[in-house]
Amino acid sequence: KGFMDDVGDRFRFCHDRIQQAAYDLILPEERRAKHMRLGLTLLAHAINGSDSDELLFMALNQTNRGGSQLLSDFNQRQTMSSLNLRAGRHCIAVSDFTSAQSFYESGISFLNADHWQHQY
């Protein structure tokens, strides 16, 4: 026992405040990089075999927390923008307008600065 509980083949924090304290110890730059890495890993699973929109949403939430500045490859940025657009449209369809706005804003952040001239 202590700060962690053994739950089958996994561990979890005994209390959400302990989890938050551990999370806060990670430097912001490192935190964003970890979110991006996790998001891209989940995204690979979501695209390559899972029909689950839930996995796609989890992946996008992680990559969006990582931030667009961590991706420099144009194709990756374009893909992230398109996936955020898809997620935003899905949210609109189920009347989740707050989430839709968040996905739309994140999608725009992955576009290049001159996106109005080339990506509209």
PDB file of C-alpha atoms in Angstrom:
ATOM      1  CA  LYS A   1       0.000   0.000   0.000  1.00  0.00           C
ATOM      2  CA  GLY A   2       1.027   3.594   0.286  1.00  0.00           C
ATOM      3  CA  PHE A   3       0.437   6.032  -2.565  1.00  0.00           C
ATOM      4  CA  MET A   4      -0.446   3.379  -5.144  1.00  0.00           C
ATOM      5  CA  ASP A   5      -3.008   0.568  -5.344  1.00  0.00           C
ATOM      6  CA  ASP A   6      -2.320  -2.669  -7.179  1.00  0.00           C
ATOM      7  CA  VAL A   7      -5.288  -3.315  -9.460  1.00  0.00           C
ATOM      8  CA  GLY A   8      -4.687  -6.570 -11.315  1.00  0.00           C
ATOM      9  CA  ASP A   9      -1.823  -5.974 -13.731  1.00  0.00           C
ATOM     10  CA  ARG A  10      -1.963  -2.196 -13.272  1.00  0.00           C
ATOM     11  CA  PHE A  11      -1.321   0.390 -10.625  1.00  0.00           C
ATOM     12  CA  ARG A  12      -3.318   3.482  -9.803  1.00  0.00           C
ATOM     13  CA  PHE A  13      -2.960   6.333  -7.364  1.00  0.00           C
ATOM     14  CA  CYS A  14      -4.864   5.918  -4.102  1.00  0.00           C
ATOM     15  CA  HIS A  15      -6.273   9.417  -4.367  1.00  0.00           C
ATOM     16  CA  ASP A  16      -6.680  11.909  -7.197  1.00  0.00           C
ATOM     17  CA  ARG A  17      -4.793  14.574  -5.229  1.00  0.00           C
ATOM     18  CA  ILE A  18      -1.746  12.289  -5.077  1.00  0.00           C
ATOM     19  CA  GLN A  19      -2.000  11.785  -8.827  1.00  0.00           C
ATOM     20  CA  GLN A  20      -2.254  15.550  -9.361  1.00  0.00           C
ATOM     21  CA  ALA A  21       0.759  16.195  -7.114  1.00  0.00           C
ATOM     22  CA  ALA A  22       2.833  13.681  -9.093  1.00  0.00           C
ATOM     23  CA  TYR A  23       1.659  15.232 -12.371  1.00  0.00           C
ATOM     24  CA  ASP A  24       2.567  18.716 -11.155  1.00  0.00           C
ATOM     25  CA  LEU A  25       6.147  17.560 -10.511  1.00  0.00           C
ATOM     26  CA  ILE A  26       6.672  17.039 -14.243  1.00  0.00           C
ATOM     27  CA  LEU A  27       8.053  20.101 -16.043  1.00  0.00           C
ATOM     28  CA  PRO A  28       5.496  21.687 -18.421  1.00  0.00           C
ATOM     29  CA  GLU A  29       7.642  21.054 -21.539  1.00  0.00           C
ATOM     30  CA  GLU A  30       8.109  17.411 -20.578  1.00  0.00           C
ATOM     31  CA  ARG A  31       4.396  17.104 -19.798  1.00  0.00           C
ATOM     32  CA  ARG A  32       3.460  18.388 -23.266  1.00  0.00           C
ATOM     33  CA  ALA A  33       5.937  15.997 -24.897  1.00  0.00           C
ATOM     34  CA  LYS A  34       4.487  13.048 -22.963  1.00  0.00           C
ATOM     35  CA  HIS A  35       0.943  14.020 -23.946  1.00  0.00           C
ATOM     36  CA  MET A  36       2.001  14.257 -27.588  1.00  0.00           C
ATOM     37  CA  ARG A  37       3.810  10.894 -27.499  1.00  0.00           C
ATOM     38  CA  LEU A  38       0.845   9.187 -25.858  1.00  0.00           C
ATOM     39  CA  GLY A  39      -1.590  10.826 -28.266  1.00  0.00           C
ATOM     40  CA  LEU A  40       0.374   9.774 -31.344  1.00  0.00           C
ATOM     41  CA  THR A  41       0.606   6.207 -30.028  1.00  0.00           C
ATOM     42  CA  LEU A  42      -3.142   6.086 -29.399  1.00  0.00           C
ATOM     43  CA  LEU A  43      -3.765   7.677 -32.775  1.00  0.00           C
ATOM     44  CA  ALA A  44      -1.795   4.938 -34.538  1.00  0.00           C
ATOM     45  CA  HIS A  45      -4.040   2.360 -32.876  1.00  0.00           C
ATOM     46  CA  ALA A  46      -7.170   4.360 -33.664  1.00  0.00           C
ATOM     47  CA  ILE A  47      -6.277   4.698 -37.349  1.00  0.00           C
ATOM     48  CA  ASN A  48      -4.824   1.208 -37.889  1.00  0.00           C
ATOM     49  CA  GLY A  49      -7.579  -1.039 -36.769  1.00  0.00           C
ATOM     50  CA  SER A  50      -9.940   0.402 -34.250  1.00  0.00           C
ATOM     51  CA  ASP A  51     -13.321   1.620 -35.360  1.00  0.00           C
ATOM     52  CA  SER A  52     -13.731   3.228 -31.983  1.00  0.00           C
ATOM     53  CA  ASP A  53     -14.384   6.945 -32.046  1.00  0.00           C
ATOM     54  CA  GLU A  54     -13.648   6.881 -28.327  1.00  0.00           C
ATOM     55  CA  LEU A  55     -10.021   5.949 -28.988  1.00  0.00           C
ATOM     56  CA  LEU A  56      -9.753   8.686 -31.601  1.00  0.00           C
ATOM     57  CA  PHE A  57     -11.116  11.248 -29.133  1.00  0.00           C
ATOM     58  CA  MET A  58      -8.687  10.059 -26.448  1.00  0.00           C
ATOM     59  CA  ALA A  59      -5.803  10.346 -28.924  1.00  0.00           C
ATOM     60  CA  LEU A  60      -6.817  13.835 -30.039  1.00  0.00           C
ATOM     61  CA  ASN A  61      -7.256  15.044 -26.476  1.00  0.00           C
ATOM     62  CA  GLN A  62      -3.709  13.916 -25.691  1.00  0.00           C
ATOM     63  CA  THR A  63      -2.098  15.353 -28.836  1.00  0.00           C
ATOM     64  CA  ASN A  64      -3.993  18.618 -28.380  1.00  0.00           C
ATOM     65  CA  ARG A  65      -2.692  18.849 -24.810  1.00  0.00           C
ATOM     66  CA  GLY A  66       0.776  18.345 -26.263  1.00  0.00           C
ATOM     67  CA  GLY A  67       0.280  21.283 -28.575  1.00  0.00           C
ATOM     68  CA  SER A  68       0.811  21.953 -32.243  1.00  0.00           C
ATOM     69  CA  GLN A  69       4.275  23.434 -31.701  1.00  0.00           C
ATOM     70  CA  LEU A  70       5.652  19.929 -31.074  1.00  0.00           C
ATOM     71  CA  LEU A  71       4.903  18.794 -34.631  1.00  0.00           C
ATOM     72  CA  SER A  72       6.978  20.246 -37.445  1.00  0.00           C
ATOM     73  CA  ASP A  73       6.098  17.797 -40.236  1.00  0.00           C
ATOM     74  CA  PHE A  74       3.542  19.370 -42.592  1.00  0.00           C
ATOM     75  CA  ASN A  75       1.722  16.089 -43.262  1.00  0.00           C
ATOM     76  CA  GLN A  76       1.399  15.283 -39.555  1.00  0.00           C
ATOM     77  CA  ARG A  77       0.099  18.752 -38.847  1.00  0.00           C
ATOM     78  CA  GLN A  78      -2.375  18.479 -41.737  1.00  0.00           C
ATOM     79  CA  THR A  79      -3.559  15.087 -40.452  1.00  0.00           C
ATOM     80  CA  MET A  80      -4.027  16.434 -36.932  1.00  0.00           C
ATOM     81  CA  SER A  81      -5.976  19.389 -38.277  1.00  0.00           C
ATOM     82  CA  SER A  82      -8.248  17.122 -40.340  1.00  0.00           C
ATOM     83  CA  LEU A  83      -8.846  14.742 -37.436  1.00  0.00           C
ATOM     84  CA  ASN A  84      -9.739  17.640 -35.146  1.00  0.00           C
ATOM     85  CA  LEU A  85     -12.188  18.878 -37.786  1.00  0.00           C
ATOM     86  CA  ARG A  86     -13.736  15.401 -37.931  1.00  0.00           C
ATOM     87  CA  ALA A  87     -14.003  15.268 -34.127  1.00  0.00           C
ATOM     88  CA  GLY A  88     -15.517  18.755 -34.024  1.00  0.00           C
ATOM     89  CA  ARG A  89     -18.150  17.793 -36.573  1.00  0.00           C
ATOM     90  CA  HIS A  90     -18.977  14.689 -34.552  1.00  0.00           C
ATOM     91  CA  CYS A  91     -19.390  16.822 -31.430  1.00  0.00           C
ATOM     92  CA  ILE A  92     -21.708  19.206 -33.286  1.00  0.00           C
ATOM     93  CA  ALA A  93     -23.811  16.223 -34.407  1.00  0.00           C
ATOM     94  CA  VAL A  94     -24.343  15.192 -30.766  1.00  0.00           C
ATOM     95  CA  SER A  95     -24.842  18.809 -29.594  1.00  0.00           C
ATOM     96  CA  ASP A  96     -21.585  18.985 -27.619  1.00  0.00           C
ATOM     97  CA  PHE A  97     -20.734  22.504 -28.730  1.00  0.00           C
ATOM     98  CA  THR A  98     -18.078  23.199 -26.095  1.00  0.00           C
ATOM     99  CA  SER A  99     -16.020  20.182 -27.142  1.00  0.00           C
ATOM    100  CA  ALA A 100     -16.588  21.014 -30.806  1.00  0.00           C
ATOM    101  CA  GLN A 101     -15.144  24.488 -30.296  1.00  0.00           C
ATOM    102  CA  SER A 102     -12.128  23.026 -28.524  1.00  0.00           C
ATOM    103  CA  PHE A 103     -11.465  20.552 -31.366  1.00  0.00           C
ATOM    104  CA  TYR A 104     -11.925  23.271 -33.991  1.00  0.00           C
ATOM    105  CA  GLU A 105      -9.509  25.608 -32.203  1.00  0.00           C
ATOM    106  CA  SER A 106      -6.959  22.832 -31.816  1.00  0.00           C
ATOM    107  CA  GLY A 107      -7.344  21.896 -35.470  1.00  0.00           C
ATOM    108  CA  ILE A 108      -6.686  25.476 -36.532  1.00  0.00           C
ATOM    109  CA  SER A 109      -3.579  25.581 -34.338  1.00  0.00           C
ATOM    110  CA  PHE A 110      -2.062  22.727 -36.382  1.00  0.00           C
ATOM    111  CA  LEU A 111      -2.444  24.685 -39.634  1.00  0.00           C
ATOM    112  CA  ASN A 112       0.387  26.784 -41.032  1.00  0.00           C
ATOM    113  CA  ALA A 113       0.351  30.541 -40.544  1.00  0.00           C
ATOM    114  CA  ASP A 114      -0.685  31.082 -44.186  1.00  0.00           C
ATOM    115  CA  HIS A 115      -3.509  28.547 -44.034  1.00  0.00           C
ATOM    116  CA  TRP A 116      -6.091  31.002 -45.340  1.00  0.00           C
ATOM    117  CA  GLN A 117      -4.226  31.196 -48.639  1.00  0.00           C
ATOM    118  CA  HIS A 118      -3.566  27.447 -49.051  1.00  0.00           C
ATOM    119  CA  GLN A 119      -5.729  25.375 -46.692  1.00  0.00           C
ATOM    120  CA  TYR A 120      -9.327  26.487 -46.702  1.00  0.00           C
TER     121      TYR A 120
END
